[in-house]
Coordinates of C-alpha atoms in Angstrom, one line a residue:
Chain A
M1 CA -32.9 -1.1 3.3
K2 CA -29.2 -0.9 3.7
K3 CA -27.9 2.0 5.9
L4 CA -24.2 2.8 6.0
L5 CA -21.9 5.6 7.1
I6 CA -18.6 5.3 5.3
A7 CA -16.1 7.7 7.0
S8 CA -12.6 8.6 5.8
T9 CA -11.2 8.6 9.3
S10 CA -12.3 8.0 12.9
T11 CA -10.6 11.1 14.2
I12 CA -9.8 14.5 12.7
H13 CA -6.8 16.6 13.7
G14 CA -7.5 18.3 17.1
G15 CA -10.6 16.2 17.7
S16 CA -11.3 13.1 19.8
Y17 CA -12.3 9.7 18.6
L18 CA -15.5 10.0 16.4
S19 CA -16.2 13.5 17.8
Y20 CA -16.5 15.1 14.4
L21 CA -19.3 12.6 13.5
S22 CA -21.2 12.8 16.8
N23 CA -24.4 14.6 15.4
E24 CA -24.5 12.1 12.5
L25 CA -24.0 9.1 14.8
D26 CA -26.7 10.3 17.2
E27 CA -29.2 10.2 14.3
F28 CA -27.8 7.1 12.6
F29 CA -27.8 5.0 15.8
E30 CA -30.9 6.6 17.3
K31 CA -32.7 3.3 18.1
V32 CA -29.5 1.3 18.9
E33 CA -28.4 0.4 22.4
T34 CA -25.4 -1.7 21.7
V35 CA -22.9 -1.5 18.8
L36 CA -21.0 -4.6 17.7
F37 CA -17.4 -3.5 17.1
V38 CA -15.1 -5.3 14.7
P39 CA -11.5 -4.7 16.0
F40 CA -9.7 -6.9 13.4
A41 CA -7.8 -4.1 11.7
R42 CA -5.7 -3.4 14.9
P43 CA -4.2 0.1 14.2
G44 CA -0.5 0.2 15.2
G45 CA -0.8 -3.5 16.1
I46 CA -2.8 -3.0 19.3
T47 CA -4.8 -5.9 20.7
H48 CA -8.5 -6.5 20.0
D49 CA -9.3 -5.7 23.7
A50 CA -7.4 -2.4 23.6
Y51 CA -9.0 -1.4 20.4
T52 CA -12.5 -2.3 21.6
E53 CA -11.8 -0.1 24.6
I54 CA -11.1 2.9 22.4
A55 CA -14.4 2.3 20.5
R56 CA -16.2 1.9 23.8
K57 CA -15.0 5.2 25.1
G58 CA -15.9 6.9 21.8
F59 CA -19.4 5.6 22.0
S60 CA -20.0 6.2 25.7
S61 CA -20.6 9.9 25.2
L62 CA -23.4 8.9 22.8
G63 CA -24.9 6.7 25.5
K64 CA -24.2 3.5 23.5
N65 CA -22.7 0.2 24.7
V66 CA -20.0 -1.4 22.6
V67 CA -19.1 -5.2 22.4
G68 CA -16.2 -6.6 20.5
L69 CA -16.7 -9.3 17.9
H70 CA -13.7 -11.1 19.2
E71 CA -15.6 -11.7 22.5
F72 CA -18.0 -14.0 20.8
R73 CA -17.5 -17.7 20.1
D74 CA -20.0 -17.7 17.3
V75 CA -19.0 -14.6 15.3
S76 CA -21.5 -15.4 12.6
K77 CA -24.4 -15.4 15.0
A78 CA -23.1 -12.3 16.8
I79 CA -23.2 -10.4 13.4
E80 CA -26.6 -11.8 12.6
E81 CA -28.1 -10.6 15.9
A82 CA -26.3 -7.3 16.1
E83 CA -28.3 -4.1 16.4
A84 CA -25.6 -2.2 14.6
I85 CA -22.0 -2.8 13.4
F86 CA -18.9 -0.6 13.5
V87 CA -15.8 -1.8 11.7
G88 CA -12.8 0.3 12.8
G89 CA -9.7 1.4 10.9
G90 CA -6.2 0.1 11.0
N91 CA -4.6 -2.2 8.4
T92 CA -6.9 -3.3 5.6
F93 CA -4.8 -6.3 4.6
L94 CA -5.1 -7.6 8.2
L95 CA -8.8 -6.7 8.4
V96 CA -9.7 -8.5 5.2
S97 CA -7.5 -11.6 6.1
Q98 CA -9.3 -11.9 9.5
L99 CA -12.7 -11.4 7.9
Y100 CA -12.0 -14.3 5.6
K101 CA -10.3 -16.4 8.2
N102 CA -13.2 -16.1 10.6
E103 CA -15.7 -16.6 7.8
V104 CA -17.6 -13.4 8.6
M105 CA -17.5 -11.7 5.1
T106 CA -20.7 -13.4 4.0
P107 CA -22.7 -12.9 7.2
L108 CA -21.5 -9.3 7.4
R109 CA -22.7 -8.6 3.9
S110 CA -26.0 -10.3 4.6
A111 CA -26.6 -8.3 7.8
V112 CA -26.0 -4.9 6.1
L113 CA -28.2 -5.9 3.1
S114 CA -31.0 -6.8 5.4
G115 CA -30.8 -3.4 7.2
T116 CA -28.4 -3.6 10.1
P117 CA -26.8 -0.1 10.3
Y118 CA -23.1 -0.2 9.4
L119 CA -20.4 2.4 10.3
G120 CA -17.0 2.0 8.8
S121 CA -13.9 4.2 9.3
S122 CA -10.8 4.1 7.1
A123 CA -10.1 0.3 6.7
G124 CA -13.7 -0.3 7.8
S125 CA -14.8 2.0 4.9
N126 CA -12.4 0.4 2.4
I127 CA -14.1 -3.0 2.8
T128 CA -17.6 -1.6 1.9
G129 CA -16.3 -1.2 -1.7
L130 CA -16.0 -3.8 -4.4
T131 CA -12.3 -4.5 -3.6
M132 CA -9.7 -3.4 -1.2
Q133 CA -7.3 -2.5 -4.0
T134 CA -7.4 1.3 -3.4
T135 CA -6.2 1.0 0.2
N136 CA -3.2 3.1 1.3
D137 CA -2.1 0.3 3.7
M138 CA 1.0 -1.8 3.7
P139 CA 0.5 -5.5 2.7
I140 CA 1.7 -6.8 6.1
I141 CA -0.3 -10.0 5.6
Y142 CA -1.4 -12.0 2.5
P143 CA -5.2 -12.1 2.3
P144 CA -6.9 -14.9 0.4
S145 CA -8.6 -12.4 -1.9
F146 CA -8.7 -8.6 -2.4
K147 CA -12.5 -8.8 -2.9
T148 CA -14.5 -7.0 -0.2
L149 CA -18.2 -6.5 0.7
G150 CA -19.4 -4.7 -2.5
L151 CA -22.1 -2.8 -0.5
V152 CA -21.5 0.2 -2.8
P153 CA -20.7 0.0 -6.6
F154 CA -17.2 1.5 -6.4
N155 CA -14.0 1.5 -4.5
L156 CA -13.0 3.8 -1.6
N157 CA -9.7 5.7 -1.0
P158 CA -10.0 7.0 2.5
H159 CA -7.6 9.7 3.9
Y160 CA -7.5 11.1 0.3
L161 CA -4.5 13.4 0.0
D162 CA -4.1 16.0 -2.7
P163 CA -0.7 16.2 -4.5
D164 CA 1.7 18.6 -2.8
D165 CA 3.2 21.0 -5.3
Q166 CA 5.9 21.9 -2.9
S167 CA 7.0 18.4 -2.2
T168 CA 10.5 17.3 -3.4
H169 CA 9.6 13.6 -2.5
M170 CA 9.6 11.4 -5.6
G171 CA 7.2 8.7 -4.4
E172 CA 3.9 8.4 -6.3
T173 CA 1.1 10.8 -5.5
R174 CA -2.3 9.3 -4.6
E175 CA -3.6 10.4 -8.0
T176 CA -0.8 8.6 -9.8
R177 CA -1.6 5.4 -7.8
I178 CA -5.3 5.5 -8.6
R179 CA -4.5 6.1 -12.3
E180 CA -2.3 3.0 -12.2
F181 CA -5.3 1.1 -10.6
H182 CA -7.5 2.2 -13.6
Q183 CA -5.0 0.5 -16.0
F184 CA -6.3 -2.8 -14.7
N185 CA -9.6 -2.2 -13.1
N186 CA -12.7 -0.3 -14.2
Q187 CA -14.7 0.5 -11.1
P188 CA -14.9 4.2 -10.0
V189 CA -12.9 5.3 -7.0
V190 CA -14.1 7.8 -4.4
G191 CA -11.3 9.7 -2.7
L192 CA -12.6 10.7 0.7
R193 CA -10.7 13.6 2.3
E194 CA -10.3 13.7 6.1
G195 CA -13.5 14.7 7.8
S196 CA -15.7 13.5 4.9
W197 CA -18.1 10.6 4.9
L198 CA -20.8 9.0 2.7
R199 CA -24.3 8.4 4.0
V200 CA -25.9 5.4 2.3
A201 CA -29.6 4.8 2.5
G202 CA -30.7 2.1 0.0
D203 CA -29.4 3.2 -3.3
E204 CA -29.0 6.9 -2.3
I205 CA -25.5 7.9 -1.5
V206 CA -24.8 11.4 -0.2
L207 CA -21.4 13.1 0.5
K208 CA -21.2 14.7 3.9
G209 CA -18.7 16.8 5.8
K210 CA -17.0 20.1 5.0
L211 CA -14.9 19.1 2.0
S212 CA -15.5 17.9 -1.5
A213 CA -14.5 14.4 -2.6
R214 CA -12.3 13.5 -5.6
I215 CA -13.9 11.1 -8.0
F216 CA -11.9 8.9 -10.4
E217 CA -13.6 7.1 -13.3
Q218 CA -11.7 5.0 -15.8
G219 CA -10.9 7.0 -18.9
K220 CA -12.0 10.3 -17.5
D221 CA -10.2 13.2 -15.8
P222 CA -10.7 13.1 -12.0
Y223 CA -13.3 15.6 -10.8
E224 CA -14.7 17.0 -7.5
L225 CA -18.1 16.2 -5.9
S226 CA -19.3 18.9 -3.5
S227 CA -20.6 18.0 0.0
G228 CA -24.3 17.5 0.1
N229 CA -24.5 16.0 -3.4
L230 CA -25.6 12.6 -4.5
L231 CA -23.0 10.2 -5.7
E232 CA -24.1 8.6 -9.0
F233 CA -22.3 6.7 -11.7
Chain B
M1 CA 29.6 -13.4 -6.2
K2 CA 26.3 -11.5 -6.2
K3 CA 26.5 -7.8 -7.0
L4 CA 23.6 -5.5 -6.6
L5 CA 22.8 -1.9 -6.4
I6 CA 19.5 -1.4 -4.5
A7 CA 18.3 2.2 -5.0
S8 CA 15.5 4.0 -3.3
T9 CA 14.5 5.8 -6.4
S10 CA 15.5 6.3 -10.1
T11 CA 15.4 10.1 -10.0
I12 CA 16.0 12.6 -7.3
H13 CA 14.3 16.0 -7.2
G14 CA 15.8 18.3 -9.8
G15 CA 17.9 15.6 -11.4
S16 CA 17.3 13.5 -14.5
Y17 CA 16.7 9.7 -14.7
L18 CA 19.5 7.9 -12.8
S19 CA 21.8 11.0 -12.9
Y20 CA 22.5 11.0 -9.2
L21 CA 23.8 7.4 -9.5
S22 CA 26.0 8.0 -12.6
N23 CA 29.4 7.6 -10.9
E24 CA 28.3 4.4 -9.2
L25 CA 26.7 3.0 -12.4
D26 CA 29.9 3.8 -14.4
E27 CA 31.9 1.6 -12.0
F28 CA 29.2 -1.0 -11.4
F29 CA 28.5 -1.6 -15.2
E30 CA 32.1 -1.1 -16.2
K31 CA 32.4 -4.2 -18.3
V32 CA 28.8 -4.3 -19.5
E33 CA 27.7 -3.3 -23.0
T34 CA 24.0 -4.1 -22.8
V35 CA 21.7 -3.9 -19.9
L36 CA 18.5 -6.1 -19.8
F37 CA 15.7 -3.9 -18.6
V38 CA 12.6 -5.3 -16.8
P39 CA 9.8 -2.8 -17.5
F40 CA 7.0 -4.8 -15.8
A41 CA 6.3 -2.3 -13.0
R42 CA 5.0 0.3 -15.5
P43 CA 5.0 3.5 -13.4
G44 CA 1.8 5.5 -14.0
G45 CA 0.6 2.6 -16.2
I46 CA 2.9 3.4 -19.2
T47 CA 3.7 0.7 -21.8
H48 CA 6.6 -1.7 -21.7
D49 CA 8.0 0.1 -24.8
A50 CA 7.6 3.6 -23.4
Y51 CA 9.3 2.6 -20.1
T52 CA 12.2 0.8 -21.8
E53 CA 12.7 4.0 -23.9
I54 CA 13.1 6.0 -20.6
A55 CA 15.7 3.5 -19.4
R56 CA 17.4 3.5 -22.8
K57 CA 17.8 7.3 -22.6
G58 CA 19.1 7.1 -19.0
F59 CA 21.8 4.6 -19.9
S60 CA 22.8 6.2 -23.2
S61 CA 24.8 8.9 -21.4
L62 CA 26.8 6.0 -19.8
G63 CA 27.4 4.5 -23.2
K64 CA 25.3 1.4 -22.6
N65 CA 22.7 -0.3 -24.7
V66 CA 19.3 -1.3 -23.2
V67 CA 17.0 -4.1 -24.3
G68 CA 13.6 -4.7 -22.7
L69 CA 12.8 -8.1 -21.4
H70 CA 9.3 -7.9 -23.0
E71 CA 11.1 -8.0 -26.4
F72 CA 12.2 -11.6 -25.9
R73 CA 10.1 -14.7 -26.5
D74 CA 12.2 -16.8 -24.1
V75 CA 12.4 -14.5 -21.1
S76 CA 14.1 -17.2 -19.0
K77 CA 16.9 -17.5 -21.6
A78 CA 17.2 -13.7 -21.9
I79 CA 17.8 -13.4 -18.2
E80 CA 20.3 -16.3 -18.2
E81 CA 22.3 -14.7 -21.0
A82 CA 22.1 -11.1 -19.8
E83 CA 25.3 -9.2 -19.0
A84 CA 23.5 -7.1 -16.4
I85 CA 19.9 -6.6 -15.3
F86 CA 18.0 -3.5 -14.3
V87 CA 14.5 -3.7 -12.8
G88 CA 12.8 -0.4 -12.8
G89 CA 10.3 1.1 -10.4
G90 CA 6.5 1.5 -10.6
N91 CA 3.9 -0.7 -9.0
T92 CA 5.4 -3.5 -6.9
F93 CA 2.1 -5.6 -7.0
L94 CA 2.1 -5.4 -10.8
L95 CA 5.9 -6.2 -11.0
V96 CA 5.6 -9.2 -8.7
S97 CA 2.5 -10.5 -10.5
Q98 CA 4.2 -10.3 -13.9
L99 CA 7.4 -11.9 -12.6
Y100 CA 5.4 -14.9 -11.4
K101 CA 3.2 -15.0 -14.5
N102 CA 6.2 -15.0 -16.8
E103 CA 8.0 -17.5 -14.6
V104 CA 11.1 -15.3 -14.3
M105 CA 11.3 -15.2 -10.5
T106 CA 13.5 -18.3 -10.3
P107 CA 15.8 -17.5 -13.3
L108 CA 16.2 -14.0 -12.0
R109 CA 17.3 -15.1 -8.6
S110 CA 19.7 -17.7 -10.1
A111 CA 21.3 -15.2 -12.5
V112 CA 22.0 -12.7 -9.6
L113 CA 23.3 -15.5 -7.4
S114 CA 25.7 -16.6 -10.1
G115 CA 27.1 -13.1 -10.5
T116 CA 25.0 -11.1 -13.0
P117 CA 25.0 -7.5 -11.8
Y118 CA 21.6 -6.3 -10.7
L119 CA 20.3 -2.8 -10.4
G120 CA 17.0 -2.1 -8.8
S121 CA 15.2 1.1 -8.2
S122 CA 12.1 1.5 -6.0
A123 CA 9.8 -1.5 -6.9
G124 CA 12.9 -3.1 -8.5
S125 CA 14.6 -2.7 -5.1
N126 CA 11.6 -4.0 -3.1
I127 CA 11.8 -7.3 -4.8
T128 CA 15.4 -7.9 -3.8
G129 CA 14.1 -8.4 -0.2
L130 CA 12.5 -11.4 1.4
T131 CA 9.0 -10.2 0.7
M132 CA 7.3 -7.3 -1.0
Q133 CA 5.3 -6.6 2.2
T134 CA 6.9 -3.3 3.0
T135 CA 6.1 -1.6 -0.3
N136 CA 4.3 1.7 -0.4
D137 CA 2.3 0.8 -3.5
M138 CA -1.4 0.3 -4.0
P139 CA -2.5 -3.3 -4.5
I140 CA -3.9 -2.7 -8.0
I141 CA -3.5 -6.4 -8.9
Y142 CA -3.5 -9.6 -6.8
P143 CA -0.1 -11.4 -7.0
P144 CA 0.1 -15.2 -6.4
S145 CA 2.4 -14.6 -3.5
F146 CA 4.2 -11.7 -1.6
K147 CA 7.4 -13.6 -1.6
T148 CA 10.2 -12.0 -3.6
L149 CA 13.8 -12.7 -4.5
G150 CA 15.4 -12.9 -1.1
L151 CA 18.8 -11.7 -2.4
V152 CA 19.3 -9.8 0.9
P153 CA 18.2 -11.0 4.3
F154 CA 15.7 -8.3 5.1
N155 CA 12.9 -6.2 3.5
L156 CA 13.2 -2.8 1.8
N157 CA 11.1 0.3 2.2
P158 CA 12.1 2.6 -0.6
H159 CA 11.2 6.3 -0.7
Y160 CA 11.4 6.2 3.1
L161 CA 9.6 9.3 4.6
D162 CA 10.1 10.6 8.1
P163 CA 7.0 11.5 10.1
D164 CA 6.0 15.1 9.5
D165 CA 5.4 16.8 12.9
Q166 CA 3.6 19.6 11.2
S167 CA 1.1 17.4 9.4
T168 CA -2.6 17.5 10.3
H169 CA -3.2 14.4 8.1
M170 CA -4.4 11.4 10.2
G171 CA -3.3 8.6 7.8
E172 CA -0.6 6.3 9.3
T173 CA 3.1 7.4 9.1
R174 CA 5.6 5.1 7.5
E175 CA 7.0 4.2 10.9
T176 CA 3.5 3.2 12.1
R177 CA 3.0 1.0 9.1
I178 CA 6.4 -0.8 9.6
R179 CA 5.6 -1.3 13.3
E180 CA 2.3 -3.0 12.2
F181 CA 4.4 -5.1 9.8
H182 CA 6.5 -6.3 12.7
Q183 CA 3.5 -7.5 14.6
F184 CA 3.3 -10.3 12.1
N185 CA 6.8 -10.6 10.5
N186 CA 10.2 -10.8 12.0
Q187 CA 12.6 -9.8 9.2
P188 CA 14.4 -6.4 9.6
V189 CA 13.3 -3.5 7.3
V190 CA 15.7 -1.0 5.8
G191 CA 14.0 2.4 5.2
L192 CA 16.0 3.9 2.2
R193 CA 15.6 7.7 1.9
E194 CA 15.5 9.4 -1.5
G195 CA 19.0 9.4 -3.0
S196 CA 20.3 6.5 -0.9
W197 CA 21.2 3.1 -2.2
L198 CA 22.8 -0.2 -1.0
R199 CA 25.8 -1.7 -2.7
V200 CA 25.9 -5.4 -2.3
A201 CA 29.0 -7.4 -3.0
G202 CA 28.7 -11.0 -1.8
D203 CA 27.6 -10.8 1.8
E204 CA 28.9 -7.2 2.2
I205 CA 26.2 -4.6 2.1
V206 CA 27.2 -0.9 2.3
L207 CA 24.8 2.1 2.5
K208 CA 25.7 4.8 0.0
G209 CA 24.4 8.3 -0.8
K210 CA 24.2 11.5 1.3
L211 CA 21.6 10.4 3.9
S212 CA 21.4 7.9 6.6
A213 CA 19.0 5.0 6.5
R214 CA 16.3 4.1 9.1
I215 CA 16.6 0.5 10.3
F216 CA 13.6 -1.3 11.9
E217 CA 14.2 -4.6 13.8
Q218 CA 11.4 -6.4 15.5
G219 CA 11.2 -5.7 19.2
K220 CA 13.8 -2.8 19.0
D221 CA 13.5 0.9 18.6
P222 CA 14.2 2.1 15.1
Y223 CA 17.7 3.5 14.6
E224 CA 19.8 5.3 12.0
L225 CA 22.6 3.8 9.9
S226 CA 25.0 6.4 8.5
S227 CA 26.1 6.4 4.9
G228 CA 29.3 4.4 4.2
N229 CA 28.6 1.9 6.9
L230 CA 28.0 -1.8 6.6
L231 CA 24.5 -3.2 7.1
E232 CA 24.7 -6.1 9.5
F233 CA 22.1 -8.0 11.4

């Protein structure tokens, strides 16, 4: 049975790395000693080593070891043998490019479908959806495809931001962008606000965290899903 | 001699379509009767006809006619014979996909290099740069390439937004995103704030409008360029 935590962000304002998720992570990774970390999204362009060190610190308070995927020669085997996987945030175009380049998209999908627990934050959450086309990131690198893991039957928009009525800025709001997406694509989009996450157990998907999520379906007005509720389309 | 106006936006807060640019447009399009409008970026997913109508209204106060590129069977010929060209904003991924699909990237570049005046706003400005990789838009469609017109020797970031010190939102700032871009790409990036534009005459590029622009060069700290100054790398 597939088990995922799909988090909007790794860190909420005023908190430390993953701290807002610590209770959930304790339970989710209960039987896990070592988490395999995928550092490919490189937030702010930091190195794989530096990023893995951040994840290592974050997980040390939970009593878990962390190893970086970049430390393995046979990345496919590393994924296959992992007790649990965490794909960190950063730039989604870079992450997806690297997943294709290193040929880990398929083994990653297989591992999660066969029950390896998967934690994603931000870009690492984006790739659990059908495509990466509702990312907020800049296209700093050209990936061979926008198709992602398809572990859930929709797309994600992490760090979802409500339109600011007070703003004088004329750039598009997040809602406008997702409406444009639905001119060309028909999968639903789940806008996850900061501090929200989805817990996936098989086909059951629950929204967790303090805030509601904003759901966009093609041809419908967007609507809110309250925390604690099942996500169903 | 190439002549371009590269505007951050079509509309500033409280103004009407193109109104903040009207003096500049009067001069820039002085000898032009009819402007060829490229509506491919479809802001908010509106139709080519609806978008062309917006451009038509915006230009009517300047006494100019507007025709939409989508109204022509031979788009290549329409561009070649145009007195002036305006590429409107919207989604850059969509715009670039359509420009490649309709095979107008090359004729568009040739027309501007041979002197046809070119106005771009937002997405229409993005494509004057070397690549579209510093767009803020969502990747709602997969373009065959990120390469764009290369009419200026840098990339654009329209609607440039300064980091908000008061924000508790943990998504990346524009500056962080551009720093990530420079991990993998070496062309300079010009962050154009709302109400700013570049006027290009041959190799001379001047910043216009009330605000300064933020310039990002690989390996350097970002810096400000004041309005009225030449852009030189």
